[in-house]
CSV table of C-alpha atoms and ligand atoms in Angstrom, one decimal:
chain,number,residue,atom,x,y,z
N,1,MET,CA,-30.1,-9.1,-8.7
N,2,ALA,CA,-27.1,-7.0,-9.8
N,3,SER,CA,-28.7,-3.8,-8.3
N,4,GLU,CA,-28.9,-5.4,-4.9
N,5,GLN,CA,-25.2,-6.2,-4.8
N,6,ILE,CA,-22.6,-4.3,-2.9
N,7,VAL,CA,-20.6,-2.0,-5.2
N,8,LEU,CA,-16.9,-1.6,-4.7
N,9,PHE,CA,-15.5,1.7,-6.1
N,10,ASP,CA,-12.0,1.1,-7.3
N,11,ILE,CA,-9.4,2.8,-9.5
N,12,PRO,CA,-8.6,1.0,-12.8
N,13,THR,CA,-5.4,0.7,-14.7
N,14,LYS,CA,-5.6,1.9,-18.3
N,15,GLU,CA,-7.2,-0.6,-20.7
N,16,PRO,CA,-7.6,-3.5,-20.1
N,17,ARG,CA,-8.8,-2.3,-16.7
N,18,THR,CA,-7.6,-4.2,-13.7
N,19,PRO,CA,-7.3,-3.4,-10.0
N,20,TRP,CA,-3.9,-2.2,-8.9
N,21,SER,CA,-4.2,0.3,-6.0
N,22,TYR,CA,-3.4,-1.0,-2.6
N,23,ASN,CA,-6.0,0.8,-0.5
N,24,PRO,CA,-9.0,-0.6,-2.7
N,25,PHE,CA,-7.3,-4.0,-2.8
N,26,LYS,CA,-7.8,-4.2,1.0
N,27,THR,CA,-11.6,-4.0,0.6
N,28,ARG,CA,-11.6,-6.3,-2.5
N,29,LEU,CA,-9.7,-8.9,-0.4
N,30,LEU,CA,-12.1,-8.3,2.5
N,31,LEU,CA,-15.3,-8.8,0.5
N,32,ASN,CA,-14.0,-12.0,-1.2
N,33,TYR,CA,-12.6,-13.4,2.1
N,34,LYS,CA,-16.1,-12.9,3.6
N,35,GLY,CA,-17.7,-14.5,0.6
N,36,ILE,CA,-19.8,-11.4,-0.1
N,37,PRO,CA,-21.0,-10.9,-3.7
N,38,PHE,CA,-20.1,-7.5,-5.1
N,39,ARG,CA,-19.5,-5.8,-8.4
N,40,THR,CA,-16.8,-3.2,-9.2
N,41,GLU,CA,-17.5,0.3,-10.4
N,42,TRP,CA,-14.3,1.9,-11.8
N,43,LEU,CA,-13.6,5.5,-11.0
N,44,GLU,CA,-10.7,7.4,-12.5
N,45,TYR,CA,-9.1,9.8,-10.1
N,46,PRO,CA,-11.0,12.9,-11.2
N,47,GLU,CA,-14.3,11.0,-10.9
N,48,ILE,CA,-13.8,10.0,-7.3
N,49,GLY,CA,-15.0,13.3,-5.6
N,50,PRO,CA,-17.9,14.0,-8.0
N,51,ARG,CA,-19.2,10.4,-7.5
N,52,LEU,CA,-18.9,10.3,-3.7
N,53,GLN,CA,-19.7,13.9,-2.6
N,54,ARG,CA,-23.4,13.5,-2.5
N,55,HIS,CA,-23.1,10.4,-0.3
N,56,VAL,CA,-20.3,10.8,2.2
N,57,PRO,CA,-18.8,13.7,4.1
N,58,PRO,CA,-15.3,14.8,3.0
N,59,ILE,CA,-12.2,13.8,5.0
N,60,PRO,CA,-11.8,16.7,7.5
N,61,ASP,CA,-8.6,18.8,7.3
N,62,ASP,CA,-7.2,16.9,4.4
N,63,THR,CA,-6.3,18.2,1.0
N,64,THR,CA,-7.7,15.0,-0.4
N,65,ALA,CA,-11.4,15.1,0.5
N,66,TYR,CA,-12.5,11.8,-1.1
N,67,THR,CA,-10.6,8.6,-1.5
N,68,LEU,CA,-11.1,5.0,-2.6
N,69,PRO,CA,-12.0,2.4,-1.6
N,70,ALA,CA,-15.6,3.2,-1.0
N,71,ILE,CA,-18.6,0.9,-1.1
N,72,HIS,CA,-22.3,1.2,-1.7
N,73,ILE,CA,-24.4,-1.2,0.2
N,74,PRO,CA,-28.1,-1.7,-0.9
N,75,GLY,CA,-30.3,0.5,1.3
N,76,ASP,CA,-28.3,3.5,0.2
N,77,ILE,CA,-25.4,3.2,2.6
N,78,TYR,CA,-22.1,4.6,1.4
N,79,ILE,CA,-18.9,4.0,3.3
N,80,MET,CA,-15.5,5.5,2.5
N,81,ASP,CA,-12.2,4.3,4.0
N,82,SER,CA,-10.9,0.8,4.0
N,83,LEU,CA,-10.8,0.5,7.8
N,84,ALA,CA,-14.3,1.9,8.3
N,85,ILE,CA,-15.5,-0.6,5.7
N,86,ALA,CA,-13.8,-3.4,7.4
N,87,HIS,CA,-15.4,-2.6,10.8
N,88,HIS,CA,-18.8,-2.3,9.2
N,89,ILE,CA,-18.5,-5.6,7.3
N,90,ASN,CA,-17.3,-7.3,10.4
N,91,THR,CA,-20.5,-6.2,12.1
N,92,THR,CA,-22.8,-7.3,9.3
N,93,HIS,CA,-20.9,-10.4,8.4
N,94,PRO,CA,-19.1,-11.7,11.5
N,95,PHE,CA,-18.1,-15.0,9.7
N,96,PRO,CA,-15.5,-15.9,8.7
N,97,PRO,CA,-13.9,-13.8,11.5
N,98,LEU,CA,-11.5,-11.1,10.7
N,99,PRO,CA,-9.8,-9.7,13.9
N,100,ILE,CA,-8.7,-6.1,13.2
N,101,THR,CA,-6.9,-4.9,16.3
N,102,THR,CA,-4.5,-7.8,16.8
N,103,PRO,CA,-1.3,-7.5,18.8
N,104,GLU,CA,0.5,-7.2,15.5
N,105,TYR,CA,-1.6,-4.3,14.3
N,106,GLU,CA,0.4,-1.3,15.6
N,107,PRO,CA,3.9,-2.8,15.0
N,108,PHE,CA,2.6,-3.8,11.5
N,109,ARG,CA,1.4,-0.3,10.7
N,110,ALA,CA,4.7,1.3,11.8
N,111,LEU,CA,6.7,-1.2,9.7
N,112,ALA,CA,4.5,-0.9,6.6
N,113,ARG,CA,4.9,2.9,6.8
N,114,SER,CA,8.7,2.6,7.1
N,115,ILE,CA,8.8,0.4,4.1
N,116,MET,CA,6.6,2.5,1.9
N,117,ILE,CA,8.0,6.0,2.6
N,118,PRO,CA,11.5,5.4,1.0
N,119,LEU,CA,9.8,3.7,-1.9
N,120,GLN,CA,7.4,6.5,-2.8
N,121,GLY,CA,9.5,7.9,-5.6
N,122,VAL,CA,9.7,4.4,-7.2
N,123,TYR,CA,6.0,3.6,-7.0
N,124,HIS,CA,4.6,7.0,-7.7
N,125,SER,CA,6.6,7.3,-10.9
N,126,LEU,CA,6.0,3.7,-12.1
N,127,VAL,CA,2.3,3.8,-11.3
N,128,PHE,CA,2.1,7.0,-13.4
N,129,GLY,CA,4.2,5.6,-16.2
N,130,ARG,CA,2.9,2.0,-16.4
N,131,LEU,CA,-0.5,1.8,-14.9
N,132,LEU,CA,-2.7,4.9,-15.1
N,133,SER,CA,-5.0,6.0,-17.9
N,134,SER,CA,-4.3,9.4,-19.4
N,135,GLU,CA,-7.2,10.8,-17.4
N,136,SER,CA,-5.8,9.7,-14.1
N,137,GLN,CA,-2.2,10.6,-15.2
N,138,ALA,CA,-3.4,14.2,-15.7
N,139,PHE,CA,-4.8,14.2,-12.1
N,140,TRP,CA,-1.5,12.8,-10.8
N,141,ARG,CA,0.4,15.6,-12.5
N,142,LEU,CA,-1.7,18.1,-10.5
N,143,THR,CA,-1.5,16.3,-7.2
N,144,ARG,CA,1.6,14.1,-7.0
N,145,GLU,CA,4.0,16.4,-8.8
N,146,PRO,CA,3.7,19.1,-6.2
N,147,ASP,CA,3.9,16.4,-3.5
N,148,ASN,CA,7.2,15.1,-4.9
N,149,GLY,CA,8.5,18.6,-5.9
N,150,MET,CA,9.2,17.4,-9.5
N,151,THR,CA,7.7,16.0,-12.6
N,152,MET,CA,6.9,12.4,-12.8
N,153,GLU,CA,9.6,12.0,-15.5
N,154,GLU,CA,12.2,13.5,-13.2
N,155,LEU,CA,11.0,11.3,-10.3
N,156,GLU,CA,11.4,8.2,-12.5
N,157,ALA,CA,14.8,9.3,-13.7
N,158,ARG,CA,15.9,9.8,-10.1
N,159,HIS,CA,14.4,6.7,-8.5
N,160,VAL,CA,14.2,4.2,-11.3
N,161,THR,CA,16.4,4.9,-14.3
N,162,ASP,CA,19.3,5.9,-12.0
N,163,ARG,CA,20.3,2.6,-10.6
N,164,GLU,CA,22.0,4.3,-7.6
N,165,GLY,CA,18.7,6.0,-6.8
N,166,TRP,CA,16.8,2.7,-7.2
N,167,ASN,CA,19.3,0.8,-4.9
N,168,ARG,CA,19.2,3.6,-2.3
N,169,ALA,CA,15.3,3.4,-2.1
N,170,TRP,CA,15.3,-0.4,-1.7
N,171,GLU,CA,18.3,-0.2,0.7
N,172,ALA,CA,16.3,2.2,2.9
N,173,ALA,CA,13.4,-0.3,3.0
N,174,ARG,CA,15.6,-3.2,3.9
N,175,GLU,CA,15.6,-2.9,7.7
N,176,PRO,CA,11.8,-2.5,8.2
N,177,THR,CA,11.4,-5.3,5.6
N,178,ALA,CA,13.4,-7.5,7.9
N,179,GLY,CA,11.1,-6.4,10.8
N,180,MET,CA,8.0,-7.3,8.7
N,181,THR,CA,9.5,-10.7,7.8
N,182,ALA,CA,10.0,-11.4,11.5
N,183,LEU,CA,6.5,-10.3,12.4
N,184,LEU,CA,5.0,-12.4,9.6
N,185,ALA,CA,7.0,-15.5,10.4
N,186,ALA,CA,6.5,-15.2,14.2
N,187,LYS,CA,3.5,-17.6,14.3
N,188,GLY,CA,4.6,-19.8,11.5
N,189,GLY,CA,2.7,-18.2,8.7
N,190,PRO,CA,1.2,-18.0,6.2
N,191,PHE,CA,-0.6,-15.2,8.0
N,192,PHE,CA,0.4,-12.9,10.8
N,193,GLN,CA,-1.7,-14.9,13.3
N,194,GLY,CA,-0.5,-18.3,11.9
N,195,SER,CA,-3.3,-20.1,10.1
N,196,GLU,CA,-5.9,-17.5,11.0
N,197,VAL,CA,-6.6,-14.5,8.8
N,198,SER,CA,-6.6,-11.0,10.4
N,199,TRP,CA,-6.7,-7.5,9.0
N,200,PRO,CA,-2.9,-7.0,8.7
N,201,ASP,CA,-2.9,-9.9,6.3
N,202,LEU,CA,-5.3,-8.1,4.0
N,203,VAL,CA,-3.3,-4.9,4.2
N,204,TRP,CA,0.1,-6.4,3.7
N,205,GLY,CA,-1.3,-8.8,1.0
N,206,SER,CA,-2.6,-5.7,-0.8
N,207,ILE,CA,0.8,-4.1,-0.8
N,208,LEU,CA,2.4,-7.2,-2.2
N,209,LEU,CA,-0.3,-7.4,-4.9
N,210,PHE,CA,0.4,-3.7,-5.6
N,211,PHE,CA,4.1,-4.3,-6.0
N,212,GLU,CA,3.3,-7.2,-8.3
N,213,ARG,CA,0.9,-5.1,-10.4
N,214,ILE,CA,3.5,-2.4,-10.9
N,215,GLY,CA,5.9,-5.0,-12.3
N,216,ASP,CA,8.2,-8.0,-11.7
N,217,ASP,CA,11.1,-5.6,-11.2
N,218,VAL,CA,9.3,-4.0,-8.2
N,219,LEU,CA,8.1,-7.2,-6.6
N,220,GLY,CA,11.5,-8.7,-7.4
N,221,ALA,CA,13.4,-5.9,-5.7
N,222,PHE,CA,11.2,-6.2,-2.6
N,223,LEU,CA,11.8,-9.9,-2.4
N,224,GLU,CA,15.5,-9.5,-3.0
N,225,GLY,CA,15.6,-7.0,-0.1
N,226,ALA,CA,13.8,-9.6,2.1
N,227,GLY,CA,16.6,-12.0,1.4
N,228,GLU,CA,15.9,-15.4,3.0
N,229,GLY,CA,12.7,-14.0,4.4
N,230,LYS,CA,11.2,-13.7,0.9
N,231,GLU,CA,9.4,-17.1,1.3
N,232,VAL,CA,7.1,-15.8,4.0
N,233,HIS,CA,6.0,-12.9,1.9
N,234,LEU,CA,5.4,-15.2,-1.1
N,235,ARG,CA,3.3,-17.5,1.1
N,236,LEU,CA,1.2,-14.6,2.2
N,237,LEU,CA,0.8,-13.4,-1.4
N,238,GLU,CA,-0.4,-16.8,-2.5
N,239,GLY,CA,-2.6,-16.9,0.6
N,240,VAL,CA,-4.5,-13.8,-0.4
N,241,ARG,CA,-4.4,-14.1,-4.2
N,242,GLY,CA,-7.6,-16.1,-4.3
N,243,TRP,CA,-9.5,-13.1,-2.8
N,244,SER,CA,-8.1,-10.6,-5.3
N,245,GLY,CA,-10.7,-11.1,-8.1
N,246,GLY,CA,-14.3,-9.9,-8.6
N,247,TRP,CA,-13.7,-7.2,-11.2
N,248,GLU,CA,-13.7,-9.3,-14.4
N,249,GLU,CA,-16.5,-8.3,-16.8
Z,1,GSH,N1,-7.2,5.7,4.6
Z,1,GSH,C1,-7.7,5.5,3.3
Z,1,GSH,C2,-6.7,5.9,2.2
Z,1,GSH,C3,-7.3,5.8,0.9
Z,1,GSH,C4,-6.5,6.5,-0.2
Z,1,GSH,O1,-5.6,7.3,0.1
Z,1,GSH,N2,-6.8,6.1,-1.4
Z,1,GSH,C5,-6.2,6.7,-2.6
Z,1,GSH,C6,-6.0,5.6,-3.6
Z,1,GSH,S1,-4.9,4.4,-3.1
Z,1,GSH,C7,-7.1,7.7,-3.2
Z,1,GSH,O2,-8.3,7.4,-3.4
Z,1,GSH,N3,-6.7,8.9,-3.5
Z,1,GSH,C8,-7.5,9.9,-4.1
Z,1,GSH,C9,-6.7,11.2,-4.5
Z,1,GSH,O3,-5.5,11.2,-4.4
Z,1,GSH,O4,-7.4,12.1,-4.9
Z,1,GSH,C10,-8.2,4.1,3.1
Z,1,GSH,O5,-7.4,3.2,3.5
Z,1,GSH,O6,-9.3,3.9,2.7
């Protein structure tokens, strides 16, 4: 019965609604990889706090108290945070296995951070301009504009429209991208552990899906920056793509 299914709370694009956000993508990939039936409940940014606050404690000491992904498991269990969800699901559904703390985990996290930080101006402005509904756009003006110290339009002008700004962002991501390529290729691919899937695959796969959802220009710039290494990222992307559904109405 539908009411007995797990519910994944995810942030939609504007109509027609599709997933795009990389943190919720991790849980979507996880549930599909584990073969767990679920349905999607879409929450625009301003709806996240009001929907979750009766069920989960806020994130301590953080200006953002409630985030997605979150899931609702029949029996009235709510879990917020992609990693907490992954640990819980690994306990309730040990098969197929999904090792989380692999030897790649810490170097992977550091590389992913170093890739994403210089790209923030690119993806914040393009998510705002291309993907979000007007409701979520209004929320981003209140939260991401102070974060970036400028309007979304200024951010886009500086990091996307201005080709020098665009090139500078991708250039800064190039070295950690080379590190990520080496880590992903180390055991022969398509996954970080070779033929076995582990948590970093779902996280990195989510980021590649996110780039793709923003646009061919973004995924294309990433792959160009990866140079000859682009094939290993494309193999991972195709390796996780089959787990990216479950939202279609
Ligand atoms: N550590 C968290 C991060 C989640 C996160 O930051 N989610 C963003 C969407 S990608 C969010 O919900 N932000 C809410 C807000 O900015 O108010 C996880 O992996 O679950």
